[in-house]
Short mmCIF file of C-alpha atoms in Angstrom, two decimals:
data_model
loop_
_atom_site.label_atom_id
_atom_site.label_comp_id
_atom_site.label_asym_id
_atom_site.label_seq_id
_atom_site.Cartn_x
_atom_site.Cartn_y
_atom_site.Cartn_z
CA UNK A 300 -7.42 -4.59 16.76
CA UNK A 301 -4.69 -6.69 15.47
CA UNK A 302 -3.74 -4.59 12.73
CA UNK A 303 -4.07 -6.72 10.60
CA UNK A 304 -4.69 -6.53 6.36
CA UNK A 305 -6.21 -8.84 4.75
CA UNK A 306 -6.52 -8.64 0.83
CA UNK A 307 -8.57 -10.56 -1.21
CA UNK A 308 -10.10 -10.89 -4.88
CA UNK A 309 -13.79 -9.67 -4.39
CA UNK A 310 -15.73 -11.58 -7.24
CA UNK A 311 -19.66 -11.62 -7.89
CA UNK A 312 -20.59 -10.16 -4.32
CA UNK A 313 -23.36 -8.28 -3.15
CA UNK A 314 -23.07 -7.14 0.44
CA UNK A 315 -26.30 -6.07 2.34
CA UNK A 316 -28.30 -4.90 5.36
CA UNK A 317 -24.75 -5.02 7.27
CA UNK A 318 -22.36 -3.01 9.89
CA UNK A 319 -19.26 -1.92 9.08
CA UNK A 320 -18.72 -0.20 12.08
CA UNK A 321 -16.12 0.10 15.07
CA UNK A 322 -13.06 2.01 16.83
CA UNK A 323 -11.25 2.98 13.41
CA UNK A 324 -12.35 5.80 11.31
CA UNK A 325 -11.97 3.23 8.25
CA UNK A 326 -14.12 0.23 9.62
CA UNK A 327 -14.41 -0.53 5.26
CA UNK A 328 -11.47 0.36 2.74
CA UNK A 329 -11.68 -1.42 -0.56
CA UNK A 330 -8.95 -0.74 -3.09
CA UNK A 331 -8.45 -2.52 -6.39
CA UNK A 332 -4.95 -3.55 -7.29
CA UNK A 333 -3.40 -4.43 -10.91
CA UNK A 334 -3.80 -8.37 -10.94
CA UNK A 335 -7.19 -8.02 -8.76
CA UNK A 336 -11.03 -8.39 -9.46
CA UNK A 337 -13.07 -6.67 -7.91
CA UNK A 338 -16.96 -6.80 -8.39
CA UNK A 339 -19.03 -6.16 -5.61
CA UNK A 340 -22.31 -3.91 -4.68
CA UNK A 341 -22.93 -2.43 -1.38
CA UNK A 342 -26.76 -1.71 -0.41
CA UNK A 343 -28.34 -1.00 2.56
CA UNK A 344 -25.50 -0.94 5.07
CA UNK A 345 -24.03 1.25 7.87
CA UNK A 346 -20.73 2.02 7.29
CA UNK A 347 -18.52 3.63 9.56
CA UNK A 348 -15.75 5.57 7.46
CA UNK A 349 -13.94 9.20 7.53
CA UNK A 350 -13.78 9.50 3.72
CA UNK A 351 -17.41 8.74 2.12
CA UNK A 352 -17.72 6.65 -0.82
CA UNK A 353 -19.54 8.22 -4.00
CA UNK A 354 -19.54 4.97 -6.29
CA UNK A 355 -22.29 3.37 -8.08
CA UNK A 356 -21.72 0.42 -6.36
CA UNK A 357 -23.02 1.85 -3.32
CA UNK A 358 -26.21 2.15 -2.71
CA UNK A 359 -28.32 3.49 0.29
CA UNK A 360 -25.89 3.61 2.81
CA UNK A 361 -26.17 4.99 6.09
CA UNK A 362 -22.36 6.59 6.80
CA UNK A 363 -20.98 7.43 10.31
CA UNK A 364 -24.05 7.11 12.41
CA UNK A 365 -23.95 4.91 15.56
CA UNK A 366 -25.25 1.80 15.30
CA UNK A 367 -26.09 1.80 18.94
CA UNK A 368 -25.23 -1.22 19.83
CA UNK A 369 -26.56 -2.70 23.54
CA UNK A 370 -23.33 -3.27 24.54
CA UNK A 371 -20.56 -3.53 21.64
CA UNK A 372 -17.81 -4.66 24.76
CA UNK A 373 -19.67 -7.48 25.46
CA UNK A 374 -20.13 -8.24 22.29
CA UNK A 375 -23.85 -7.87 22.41
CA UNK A 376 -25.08 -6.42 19.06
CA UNK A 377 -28.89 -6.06 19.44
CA UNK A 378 -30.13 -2.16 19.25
CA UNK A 379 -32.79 -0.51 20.36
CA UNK A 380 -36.27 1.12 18.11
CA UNK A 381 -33.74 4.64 17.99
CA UNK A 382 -30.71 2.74 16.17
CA UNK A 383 -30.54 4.04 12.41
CA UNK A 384 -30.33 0.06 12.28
CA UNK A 385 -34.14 -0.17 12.60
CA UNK A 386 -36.05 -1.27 9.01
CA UNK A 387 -33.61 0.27 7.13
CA UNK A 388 -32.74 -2.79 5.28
CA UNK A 389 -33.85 -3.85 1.76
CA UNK A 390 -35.73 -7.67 2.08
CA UNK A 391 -33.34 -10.83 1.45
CA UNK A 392 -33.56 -14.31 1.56
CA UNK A 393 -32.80 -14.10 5.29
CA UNK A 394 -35.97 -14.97 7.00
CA UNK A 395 -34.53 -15.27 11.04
CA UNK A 396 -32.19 -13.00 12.55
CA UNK A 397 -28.93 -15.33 15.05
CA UNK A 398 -31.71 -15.78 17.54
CA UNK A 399 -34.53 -16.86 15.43
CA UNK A 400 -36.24 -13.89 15.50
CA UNK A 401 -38.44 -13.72 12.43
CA UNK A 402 -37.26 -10.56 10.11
CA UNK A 403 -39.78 -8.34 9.15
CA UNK A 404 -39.81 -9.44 5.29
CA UNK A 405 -41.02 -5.80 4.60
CA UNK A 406 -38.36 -3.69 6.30
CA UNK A 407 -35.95 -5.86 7.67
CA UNK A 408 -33.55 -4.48 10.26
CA UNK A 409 -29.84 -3.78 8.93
CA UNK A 410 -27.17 -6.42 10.93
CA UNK A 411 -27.67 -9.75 12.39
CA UNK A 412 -30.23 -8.97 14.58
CA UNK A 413 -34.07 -8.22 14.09
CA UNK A 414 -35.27 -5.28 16.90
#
């Protein structure tokens, strides 16, 4: 929205059961540069992008489908039992979802909300 680019050294993270998803057709680009570090894993996340990723360091991902959000606008992010959202995350430490909806510890939802 602001086109905006923000670069940073990605050390030691593991990103998971999250949305990358939005108007652009590259909602994710990570790119390494000479003096940067970059160690990271992606797992169980939707990610909205034109050009797929094949890298080891991404695992289980659900590419291009909507999220189907209630109402993205309004910045309402809940989903319904369709969403590709539903239990396809991997179990975290996460145990509530922003409302305090208890995850399923089995099959957790993907994103910040629990269906």
């Amino acid at each position: 929205m602001d086109n905006i680019i923000y670069v940073r050294n990605i050390v030691n993270s593991n990103f998971e059961n999250c949305v990358f998803y939005g108007n652009s057709d590259k909602e994710l680009t990570v790119d390494t540069l000479p003096s940067g570090t970059v160690d990271f894993n992606f797992s169980y996340n939707l990610i909205k992008r034109d050009e797929i990723y094949s890298y080891a360091n991404y695992a289980n991902i659900i590419w291009n489908e909507d999220p189907q959000f209630t109402d993205a606008s309004m910045f309402d992010f809940s989903f319904e039992s369709g969403s590709p959202l539903n239990d396809a995350g991997v179990p975290t430490f996460v145990t509530s979802d922003l409302k305090g909806v208890t995850r399923n510890m089995s099959n957790p939802d993907i994103g910040c909300y629990e269906n």
